[in-house]
Amino acid sequence: MMLRSLVVFLTAAVAFAQAPAPTSGRRVHRLLIHNATVVDGNGTPAAGPKDIVIEDNKIVDVIARDPVALSRSAPPGIGNHAGVPSGSAPPDAVIDATGKYVLPGLINAHAHLQEERGGKPQPIEYELDIWLACGITTVRDVGSDTRRALELRRMSAEGQIAAPRIFVYPMFGRPKTVEAARAHVRELKAVGADGIKILGIDRDTMEAMEDDAHKLGLRIAHHAGVEETNAWDDIRFGTTSIEHWYGIPDAAIEDGVQHFPSTYNYNNETDRFRYAGHLFREANPERLTKVLEAMVKANVAWDPTMDIYEASRDLQRAQTQPWFAEYLHPTLEEYFKPNPANHGSYFIGWTSTDETSWKENYRLWGAALRQFDGLGGLIGMGDDAGFIYQMYGFGLIRGMELHQEAGFHPIRIIEQATGNNAKILGQEDKLGRVRAGWTADLIVVNGNPLENLKVLYPTGVDEVRNGQTVHTGGVEWTIKDGIPYHAPELFAKVKQMVAEARKSAR
Ligand SMILES: [Zn+2]
């Protein structure tokens, strides 16, 4: 039986080799990813080799090709069971994933579609291409130009532009009355929003808008600042996900208010970011546990966006990231420069004392995330890039690294960036898995992200093999909605776009 399976296996392998590699940006009817090691988005270990069969925009089969699986799936008397579903046509294109890892497409749960920074234009393709090159197949836009975001969502869904799929959560603003809050929820539903992002909202209008949003099936992402509301309100009103972190330790402070100096002004960003670095330390651990437990019970997820605060704990690292050399658009570069008029440019006069406070804050933040996870809480992943030295896509991968530093196993981190984010979006039956019946959003990675998350960076990694330095890594193929994009080609396009923009900026 083993021998018979092997013969069928080899025959099938020859047939696969005859189909061509896909053309970037062009969907074929039947695409095969051959011989992959798969890390699924459900927290299970890597497994392979597997063949993944895609028809149009759906995964139709995931077939184990290891000898044990082959022998199991070839009962005597039934032929052609060694991987190729009986009666199925040969593939139109094949991606040879030998030695590569296949993951669900990454989901960025905290993104902002940006076509300008500081009032200067920046081509949308810059952001979209980097996202795809970083393996991001879905973004949740939590605040941008809503009309434009809805248009881009449609164009992406129709395959008119190379872009991740887009979920639009417009920024809610600050309604003056409960009635206005309810009316605004209905307006956003009517224009086709997928959810709502709230920030700086009053408690009564938050309660009203969440009530209406739940009735209309709109999910809520809450950037909980140090404001009137905190995690207890999210727990009471049924927020889908808390973005960032402030409202969580803030809900666990002994005196009900942080020990700010008398000169503190919340609208001074230097004050705000400096004393934010003390916040986790001021939370009472027992109270924090109660907050985390209540979040779990109320199904409030946590999307911590750890990358976006990294400048606070290591400014020099944030300012000198290697991909800035060739991939930082001059518009974004200008926006990142210290300027009190730009949000996030608080680091003028940032001190070693501030960095030390923030390192401790990260340690306690990571511990709180691990505790939340241990209690059964749902943790997502988003990068909030385009601010504070974080580049689109790169920020998400950096966030994954920071979760590793917090103590999460890379298998869990991949789950957070795929399956968990799909749950936050309410799309867990379609996205975030390498599973038959799910949407064909997948990435093929040059290297093992479980060993080194840095292999996900499109700039790649260097390895020593047989005494030679070999440049490797990066996502090879990003498949979104069944459309294969050759990531290095997109990334080369980004490089050219940046070079040209720099030339004309000079
Ligand atoms: Zn944001």
mmCIF file with all atom_site columns, N, CA and C in Angstrom, residues 432-467:
data_model
loop_
_atom_site.group_PDB
_atom_site.id
_atom_site.type_symbol
_atom_site.label_atom_id
_atom_site.label_alt_id
_atom_site.label_comp_id
_atom_site.label_asym_id
_atom_site.label_entity_id
_atom_site.label_seq_id
_atom_site.pdbx_PDB_ins_code
_atom_site.Cartn_x
_atom_site.Cartn_y
_atom_site.Cartn_z
_atom_site.occupancy
_atom_site.B_iso_or_equiv
_atom_site.pdbx_formal_charge
_atom_site.auth_seq_id
_atom_site.auth_comp_id
_atom_site.auth_asym_id
_atom_site.auth_atom_id
_atom_site.pdbx_PDB_model_num
ATOM 1   N N  . GLY A 1 432 ? -8.602  33.820 8.037  1.00 0.00 ? 432 GLY A N  1
ATOM 2   C CA . GLY A 1 432 ? -7.683  33.513 9.126  1.00 0.00 ? 432 GLY A CA 1
ATOM 3   C C  . GLY A 1 432 ? -7.334  32.046 9.305  1.00 0.00 ? 432 GLY A C  1
ATOM 4   N N  . ARG A 1 433 ? -7.691  31.214 8.318  1.00 0.00 ? 433 ARG A N  1
ATOM 5   C CA . ARG A 1 433 ? -7.371  29.786 8.419  1.00 0.00 ? 433 ARG A CA 1
ATOM 6   C C  . ARG A 1 433 ? -6.869  29.252 7.078  1.00 0.00 ? 433 ARG A C  1
ATOM 7   N N  . VAL A 1 434 ? -6.063  28.177 7.183  1.00 0.00 ? 434 VAL A N  1
ATOM 8   C CA . VAL A 1 434 ? -5.682  27.424 5.985  1.00 0.00 ? 434 VAL A CA 1
ATOM 9   C C  . VAL A 1 434 ? -6.575  26.188 6.012  1.00 0.00 ? 434 VAL A C  1
ATOM 10  N N  . ARG A 1 435 ? -7.784  26.346 5.549  1.00 0.00 ? 435 ARG A N  1
ATOM 11  C CA . ARG A 1 435 ? -8.780  25.294 5.731  1.00 0.00 ? 435 ARG A CA 1
ATOM 12  C C  . ARG A 1 435 ? -9.752  25.276 4.555  1.00 0.00 ? 435 ARG A C  1
ATOM 13  N N  . ALA A 1 436 ? -10.113 24.098 4.115  1.00 0.00 ? 436 ALA A N  1
ATOM 14  C CA . ALA A 1 436 ? -11.056 23.976 2.994  1.00 0.00 ? 436 ALA A CA 1
ATOM 15  C C  . ALA A 1 436 ? -12.344 24.715 3.334  1.00 0.00 ? 436 ALA A C  1
ATOM 16  N N  . GLY A 1 437 ? -12.843 25.482 2.364  1.00 0.00 ? 437 GLY A N  1
ATOM 17  C CA . GLY A 1 437 ? -14.064 26.249 2.563  1.00 0.00 ? 437 GLY A CA 1
ATOM 18  C C  . GLY A 1 437 ? -13.786 27.708 2.924  1.00 0.00 ? 437 GLY A C  1
ATOM 19  N N  . TRP A 1 438 ? -12.567 27.966 3.391  1.00 0.00 ? 438 TRP A N  1
ATOM 20  C CA . TRP A 1 438 ? -12.211 29.347 3.761  1.00 0.00 ? 438 TRP A CA 1
ATOM 21  C C  . TRP A 1 438 ? -11.753 30.127 2.520  1.00 0.00 ? 438 TRP A C  1
ATOM 22  N N  . THR A 1 439 ? -11.792 31.434 2.628  1.00 0.00 ? 439 THR A N  1
ATOM 23  C CA . THR A 1 439 ? -11.328 32.293 1.539  1.00 0.00 ? 439 THR A CA 1
ATOM 24  C C  . THR A 1 439 ? -9.834  32.063 1.305  1.00 0.00 ? 439 THR A C  1
ATOM 25  N N  . ALA A 1 440 ? -9.442  32.113 0.027  1.00 0.00 ? 440 ALA A N  1
ATOM 26  C CA . ALA A 1 440 ? -8.031  31.865 -0.311 1.00 0.00 ? 440 ALA A CA 1
ATOM 27  C C  . ALA A 1 440 ? -7.196  33.118 -0.051 1.00 0.00 ? 440 ALA A C  1
ATOM 28  N N  . ASP A 1 441 ? -6.944  33.386 1.219  1.00 0.00 ? 441 ASP A N  1
ATOM 29  C CA . ASP A 1 441 ? -6.030  34.439 1.674  1.00 0.00 ? 441 ASP A CA 1
ATOM 30  C C  . ASP A 1 441 ? -4.875  33.724 2.364  1.00 0.00 ? 441 ASP A C  1
ATOM 31  N N  . LEU A 1 442 ? -3.748  33.627 1.684  1.00 0.00 ? 442 LEU A N  1
ATOM 32  C CA . LEU A 1 442 ? -2.635  32.823 2.187  1.00 0.00 ? 442 LEU A CA 1
ATOM 33  C C  . LEU A 1 442 ? -1.317  33.509 1.870  1.00 0.00 ? 442 LEU A C  1
ATOM 34  N N  . ILE A 1 443 ? -0.294  33.186 2.652  1.00 0.00 ? 443 ILE A N  1
ATOM 35  C CA . ILE A 1 443 ? 1.043   33.661 2.286  1.00 0.00 ? 443 ILE A CA 1
ATOM 36  C C  . ILE A 1 443 ? 2.028   32.491 2.272  1.00 0.00 ? 443 ILE A C  1
ATOM 37  N N  . VAL A 1 444 ? 2.957   32.597 1.343  1.00 0.00 ? 444 VAL A N  1
ATOM 38  C CA . VAL A 1 444 ? 4.013   31.596 1.200  1.00 0.00 ? 444 VAL A CA 1
ATOM 39  C C  . VAL A 1 444 ? 5.312   32.292 1.615  1.00 0.00 ? 444 VAL A C  1
ATOM 40  N N  . VAL A 1 445 ? 5.940   31.780 2.677  1.00 0.00 ? 445 VAL A N  1
ATOM 41  C CA . VAL A 1 445 ? 7.056   32.479 3.306  1.00 0.00 ? 445 VAL A CA 1
ATOM 42  C C  . VAL A 1 445 ? 8.372   31.745 3.059  1.00 0.00 ? 445 VAL A C  1
ATOM 43  N N  . ASN A 1 446 ? 9.395   32.498 2.708  1.00 0.00 ? 446 ASN A N  1
ATOM 44  C CA . ASN A 1 446 ? 10.745  31.935 2.548  1.00 0.00 ? 446 ASN A CA 1
ATOM 45  C C  . ASN A 1 446 ? 11.406  31.817 3.907  1.00 0.00 ? 446 ASN A C  1
ATOM 46  N N  . GLY A 1 447 ? 11.163  30.712 4.572  1.00 0.00 ? 447 GLY A N  1
ATOM 47  C CA . GLY A 1 447 ? 11.774  30.534 5.883  1.00 0.00 ? 447 GLY A CA 1
ATOM 48  C C  . GLY A 1 447 ? 10.735  30.165 6.912  1.00 0.00 ? 447 GLY A C  1
ATOM 49  N N  . ASN A 1 448 ? 11.205  29.922 8.107  1.00 0.00 ? 448 ASN A N  1
ATOM 50  C CA . ASN A 1 448 ? 10.352  29.425 9.187  1.00 0.00 ? 448 ASN A CA 1
ATOM 51  C C  . ASN A 1 448 ? 10.060  30.546 10.190 1.00 0.00 ? 448 ASN A C  1
ATOM 52  N N  . PRO A 1 449 ? 8.868   31.124 10.138 1.00 0.00 ? 449 PRO A N  1
ATOM 53  C CA . PRO A 1 449 ? 8.549   32.223 11.066 1.00 0.00 ? 449 PRO A CA 1
ATOM 54  C C  . PRO A 1 449 ? 8.475   31.768 12.525 1.00 0.00 ? 449 PRO A C  1
ATOM 55  N N  . LEU A 1 450 ? 8.337   30.466 12.751 1.00 0.00 ? 450 LEU A N  1
ATOM 56  C CA . LEU A 1 450 ? 8.304   29.981 14.135 1.00 0.00 ? 450 LEU A CA 1
ATOM 57  C C  . LEU A 1 450 ? 9.694   30.049 14.759 1.00 0.00 ? 450 LEU A C  1
ATOM 58  N N  . GLU A 1 451 ? 10.697  29.999 13.900 1.00 0.00 ? 451 GLU A N  1
ATOM 59  C CA . GLU A 1 451 ? 12.077  30.109 14.374 1.00 0.00 ? 451 GLU A CA 1
ATOM 60  C C  . GLU A 1 451 ? 12.488  31.580 14.444 1.00 0.00 ? 451 GLU A C  1
ATOM 61  N N  . ASN A 1 452 ? 12.001  32.357 13.474 1.00 0.00 ? 452 ASN A N  1
ATOM 62  C CA . ASN A 1 452 ? 12.415  33.746 13.361 1.00 0.00 ? 452 ASN A CA 1
ATOM 63  C C  . ASN A 1 452 ? 11.306  34.548 12.687 1.00 0.00 ? 452 ASN A C  1
ATOM 64  N N  . LEU A 1 453 ? 10.596  35.342 13.472 1.00 0.00 ? 453 LEU A N  1
ATOM 65  C CA . LEU A 1 453 ? 9.501   36.145 12.905 1.00 0.00 ? 453 LEU A CA 1
ATOM 66  C C  . LEU A 1 453 ? 10.025  37.154 11.890 1.00 0.00 ? 453 LEU A C  1
ATOM 67  N N  . LYS A 1 454 ? 11.314  37.459 11.992 1.00 0.00 ? 454 LYS A N  1
ATOM 68  C CA . LYS A 1 454 ? 11.907  38.440 11.072 1.00 0.00 ? 454 LYS A CA 1
ATOM 69  C C  . LYS A 1 454 ? 11.897  37.953 9.619  1.00 0.00 ? 454 LYS A C  1
ATOM 70  N N  . VAL A 1 455 ? 11.722  36.659 9.395  1.00 0.00 ? 455 VAL A N  1
ATOM 71  C CA . VAL A 1 455 ? 11.650  36.199 7.993  1.00 0.00 ? 455 VAL A CA 1
ATOM 72  C C  . VAL A 1 455 ? 10.436  36.801 7.276  1.00 0.00 ? 455 VAL A C  1
ATOM 73  N N  . LEU A 1 456 ? 9.487   37.331 8.044  1.00 0.00 ? 456 LEU A N  1
ATOM 74  C CA . LEU A 1 456 ? 8.298   37.930 7.416  1.00 0.00 ? 456 LEU A CA 1
ATOM 75  C C  . LEU A 1 456 ? 8.583   39.310 6.819  1.00 0.00 ? 456 LEU A C  1
ATOM 76  N N  . TYR A 1 457 ? 9.625   39.987 7.299  1.00 0.00 ? 457 TYR A N  1
ATOM 77  C CA . TYR A 1 457 ? 9.940   41.312 6.756  1.00 0.00 ? 457 TYR A CA 1
ATOM 78  C C  . TYR A 1 457 ? 10.302  41.184 5.277  1.00 0.00 ? 457 TYR A C  1
ATOM 79  N N  . PRO A 1 458 ? 9.745   42.055 4.428  1.00 0.00 ? 458 PRO A N  1
ATOM 80  C CA . PRO A 1 458 ? 10.052  41.940 2.994  1.00 0.00 ? 458 PRO A CA 1
ATOM 81  C C  . PRO A 1 458 ? 11.510  42.245 2.657  1.00 0.00 ? 458 PRO A C  1
ATOM 82  N N  . THR A 1 459 ? 12.211  42.888 3.570  1.00 0.00 ? 459 THR A N  1
ATOM 83  C CA . THR A 1 459 ? 13.649  43.111 3.360  1.00 0.00 ? 459 THR A CA 1
ATOM 84  C C  . THR A 1 459 ? 14.444  41.835 3.600  1.00 0.00 ? 459 THR A C  1
ATOM 85  N N  . GLY A 1 460 ? 13.812  40.814 4.167  1.00 0.00 ? 460 GLY A N  1
ATOM 86  C CA . GLY A 1 460 ? 14.455  39.514 4.333  1.00 0.00 ? 460 GLY A CA 1
ATOM 87  C C  . GLY A 1 460 ? 15.458  39.460 5.470  1.00 0.00 ? 460 GLY A C  1
ATOM 88  N N  . VAL A 1 461 ? 16.176  38.338 5.523  1.00 0.00 ? 461 VAL A N  1
ATOM 89  C CA . VAL A 1 461 ? 17.176  38.088 6.569  1.00 0.00 ? 461 VAL A CA 1
ATOM 90  C C  . VAL A 1 461 ? 18.412  37.458 5.924  1.00 0.00 ? 461 VAL A C  1
ATOM 91  N N  . ASP A 1 462 ? 19.521  37.540 6.623  1.00 0.00 ? 462 ASP A N  1
ATOM 92  C CA . ASP A 1 462 ? 20.728  36.850 6.175  1.00 0.00 ? 462 ASP A CA 1
ATOM 93  C C  . ASP A 1 462 ? 20.942  35.605 7.023  1.00 0.00 ? 462 ASP A C  1
ATOM 94  N N  . GLU A 1 463 ? 21.355  34.538 6.363  1.00 0.00 ? 463 GLU A N  1
ATOM 95  C CA . GLU A 1 463 ? 21.670  33.292 7.077  1.00 0.00 ? 463 GLU A CA 1
ATOM 96  C C  . GLU A 1 463 ? 23.033  32.804 6.615  1.00 0.00 ? 463 GLU A C  1
ATOM 97  N N  . VAL A 1 464 ? 23.696  32.039 7.487  1.00 0.00 ? 464 VAL A N  1
ATOM 98  C CA . VAL A 1 464 ? 24.947  31.416 7.072  1.00 0.00 ? 464 VAL A CA 1
ATOM 99  C C  . VAL A 1 464 ? 24.654  29.966 6.698  1.00 0.00 ? 464 VAL A C  1
ATOM 100 N N  . ARG A 1 465 ? 24.969  29.614 5.454  1.00 0.00 ? 465 ARG A N  1
ATOM 101 C CA . ARG A 1 465 ? 24.796  28.226 4.996  1.00 0.00 ? 465 ARG A CA 1
ATOM 102 C C  . ARG A 1 465 ? 26.107  27.774 4.368  1.00 0.00 ? 465 ARG A C  1
ATOM 103 N N  . ASN A 1 466 ? 26.643  26.694 4.875  1.00 0.00 ? 466 ASN A N  1
ATOM 104 C CA . ASN A 1 466 ? 27.925  26.161 4.389  1.00 0.00 ? 466 ASN A CA 1
ATOM 105 C C  . ASN A 1 466 ? 29.006  27.241 4.338  1.00 0.00 ? 466 ASN A C  1
ATOM 106 N N  . GLY A 1 467 ? 29.041  28.052 5.377  1.00 0.00 ? 467 GLY A N  1
ATOM 107 C CA . GLY A 1 467 ? 30.083  29.070 5.449  1.00 0.00 ? 467 GLY A CA 1
ATOM 108 C C  . GLY A 1 467 ? 29.827  30.282 4.568  1.00 0.00 ? 467 GLY A C  1
#
